[in-house]
CSV table of C-alpha atoms and ligand atoms in Angstrom, one decimal:
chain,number,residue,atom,x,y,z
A,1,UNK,CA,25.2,41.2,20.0
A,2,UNK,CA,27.0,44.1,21.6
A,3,UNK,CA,27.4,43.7,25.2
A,4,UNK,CA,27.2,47.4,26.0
A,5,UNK,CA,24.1,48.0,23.8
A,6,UNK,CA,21.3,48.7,26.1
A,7,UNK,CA,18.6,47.6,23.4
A,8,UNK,CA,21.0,44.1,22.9
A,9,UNK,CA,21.1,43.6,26.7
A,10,UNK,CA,17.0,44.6,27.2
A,11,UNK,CA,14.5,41.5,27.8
A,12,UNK,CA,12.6,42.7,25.1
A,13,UNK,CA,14.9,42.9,22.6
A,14,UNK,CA,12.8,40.1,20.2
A,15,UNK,CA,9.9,42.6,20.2
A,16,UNK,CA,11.5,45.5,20.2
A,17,UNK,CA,13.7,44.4,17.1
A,18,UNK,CA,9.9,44.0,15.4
A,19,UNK,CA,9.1,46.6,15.8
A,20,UNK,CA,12.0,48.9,15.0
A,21,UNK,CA,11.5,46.3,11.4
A,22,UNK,CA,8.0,47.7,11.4
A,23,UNK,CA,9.4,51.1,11.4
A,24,UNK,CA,8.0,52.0,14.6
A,25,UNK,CA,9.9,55.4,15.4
A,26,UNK,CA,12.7,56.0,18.0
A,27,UNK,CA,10.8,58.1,20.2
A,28,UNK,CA,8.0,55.7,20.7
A,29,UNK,CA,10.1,52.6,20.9
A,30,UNK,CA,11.8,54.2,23.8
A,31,UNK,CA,9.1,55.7,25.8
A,32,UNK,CA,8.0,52.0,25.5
A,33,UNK,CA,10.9,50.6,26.5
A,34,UNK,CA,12.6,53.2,29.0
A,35,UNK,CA,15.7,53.3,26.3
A,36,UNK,CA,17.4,56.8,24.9
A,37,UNK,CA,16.6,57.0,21.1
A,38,UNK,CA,20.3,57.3,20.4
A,39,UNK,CA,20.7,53.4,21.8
A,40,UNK,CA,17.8,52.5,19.4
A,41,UNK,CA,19.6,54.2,16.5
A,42,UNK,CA,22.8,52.9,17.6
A,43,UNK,CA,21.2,49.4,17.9
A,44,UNK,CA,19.6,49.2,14.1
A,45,UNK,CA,23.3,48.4,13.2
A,46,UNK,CA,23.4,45.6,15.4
A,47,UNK,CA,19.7,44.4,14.1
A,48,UNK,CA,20.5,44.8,10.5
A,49,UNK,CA,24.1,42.6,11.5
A,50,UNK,CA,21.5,39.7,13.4
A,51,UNK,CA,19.5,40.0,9.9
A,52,UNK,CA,22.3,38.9,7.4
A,53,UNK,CA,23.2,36.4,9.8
A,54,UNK,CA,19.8,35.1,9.9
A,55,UNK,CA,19.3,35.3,6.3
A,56,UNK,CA,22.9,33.5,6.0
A,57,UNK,CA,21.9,30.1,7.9
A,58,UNK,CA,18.2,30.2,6.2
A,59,UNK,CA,20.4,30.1,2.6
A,60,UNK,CA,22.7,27.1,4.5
A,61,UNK,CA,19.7,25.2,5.3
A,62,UNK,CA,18.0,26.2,2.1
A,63,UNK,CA,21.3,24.6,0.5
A,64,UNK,CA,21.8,21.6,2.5
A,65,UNK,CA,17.9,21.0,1.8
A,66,UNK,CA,18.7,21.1,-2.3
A,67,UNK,CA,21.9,19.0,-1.9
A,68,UNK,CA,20.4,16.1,0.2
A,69,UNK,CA,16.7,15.7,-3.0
A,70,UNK,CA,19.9,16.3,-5.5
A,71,UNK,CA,21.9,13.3,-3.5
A,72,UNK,CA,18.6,11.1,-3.8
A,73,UNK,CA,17.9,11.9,-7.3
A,74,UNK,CA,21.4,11.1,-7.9
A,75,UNK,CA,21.5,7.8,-6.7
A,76,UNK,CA,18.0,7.0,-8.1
A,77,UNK,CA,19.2,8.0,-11.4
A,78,UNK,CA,22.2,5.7,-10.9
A,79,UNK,CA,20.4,2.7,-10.1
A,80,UNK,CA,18.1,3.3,-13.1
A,81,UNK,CA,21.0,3.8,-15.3
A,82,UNK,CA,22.7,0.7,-14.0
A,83,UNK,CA,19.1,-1.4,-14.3
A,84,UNK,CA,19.0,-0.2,-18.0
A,85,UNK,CA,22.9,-1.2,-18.9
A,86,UNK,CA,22.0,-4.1,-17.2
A,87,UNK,CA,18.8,-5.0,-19.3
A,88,UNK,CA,20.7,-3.5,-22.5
A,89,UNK,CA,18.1,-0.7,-22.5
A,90,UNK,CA,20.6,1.8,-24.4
A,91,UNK,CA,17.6,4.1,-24.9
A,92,UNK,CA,16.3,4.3,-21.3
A,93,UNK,CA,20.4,4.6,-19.8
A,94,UNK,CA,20.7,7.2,-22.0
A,95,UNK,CA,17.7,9.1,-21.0
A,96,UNK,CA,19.0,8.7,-16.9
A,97,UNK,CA,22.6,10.4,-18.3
A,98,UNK,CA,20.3,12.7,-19.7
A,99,UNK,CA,18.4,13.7,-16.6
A,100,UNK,CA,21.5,13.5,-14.2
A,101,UNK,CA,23.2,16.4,-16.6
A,102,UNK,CA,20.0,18.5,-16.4
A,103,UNK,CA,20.9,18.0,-12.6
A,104,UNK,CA,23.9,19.3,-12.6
A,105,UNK,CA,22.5,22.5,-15.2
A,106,UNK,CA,19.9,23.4,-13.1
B,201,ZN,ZN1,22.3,46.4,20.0
């Protein structure tokens, strides 16, 4: 956010940032709005910055979300291997190192 950016600073800014996504033009935006086109054109720099950021922590959570199921698959895998060493279920251990390497392919 840039503190002298009128559209950044405006009480609107969620739904005017919608609708400069939607493409509505400058002119309209800012008869809407009581803002100069130049600040809306000026501001799409600052919108498309607040995008990649958004788009960066939704990939963050969308990672942290794959590395916690890969965790519990993990230790489930583990346990089974460990339950079939135990049992001397060679076939059945060697199936879990199987499936923990397709984890780590994948
Ligand atoms: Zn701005």
């Amino acid at each position: 956010m840039d503190k002298r950016c009128t559209v950044c600073n405006h009480a609107e800014r969620p739904e005017i940032d919608r609708q400069l996504i939607r493409g509505v033009p400058y002119r309209a935006l800012a008869e809407q709005f009581g803002l100069s086109s130049s600040a809306l054109r000026r501001h799409t720099k600052h919108l498309a910055g607040a995008l990649d950021n958004q788009r960066h922590h939704q990939d963050q959570a969308n990672l942290a979300v794959l590395l916690e199921r890969l965790d519990i698959l993990n230790l489930r895998l583990d346990r089974l291997f460990n339950t079939a060493t135990d049992q001397h279920s060679l076939f059945v251990a060697l199936g879990a190192i199987r499936e923990s390497l397709r984890l780590v392919e994948d």
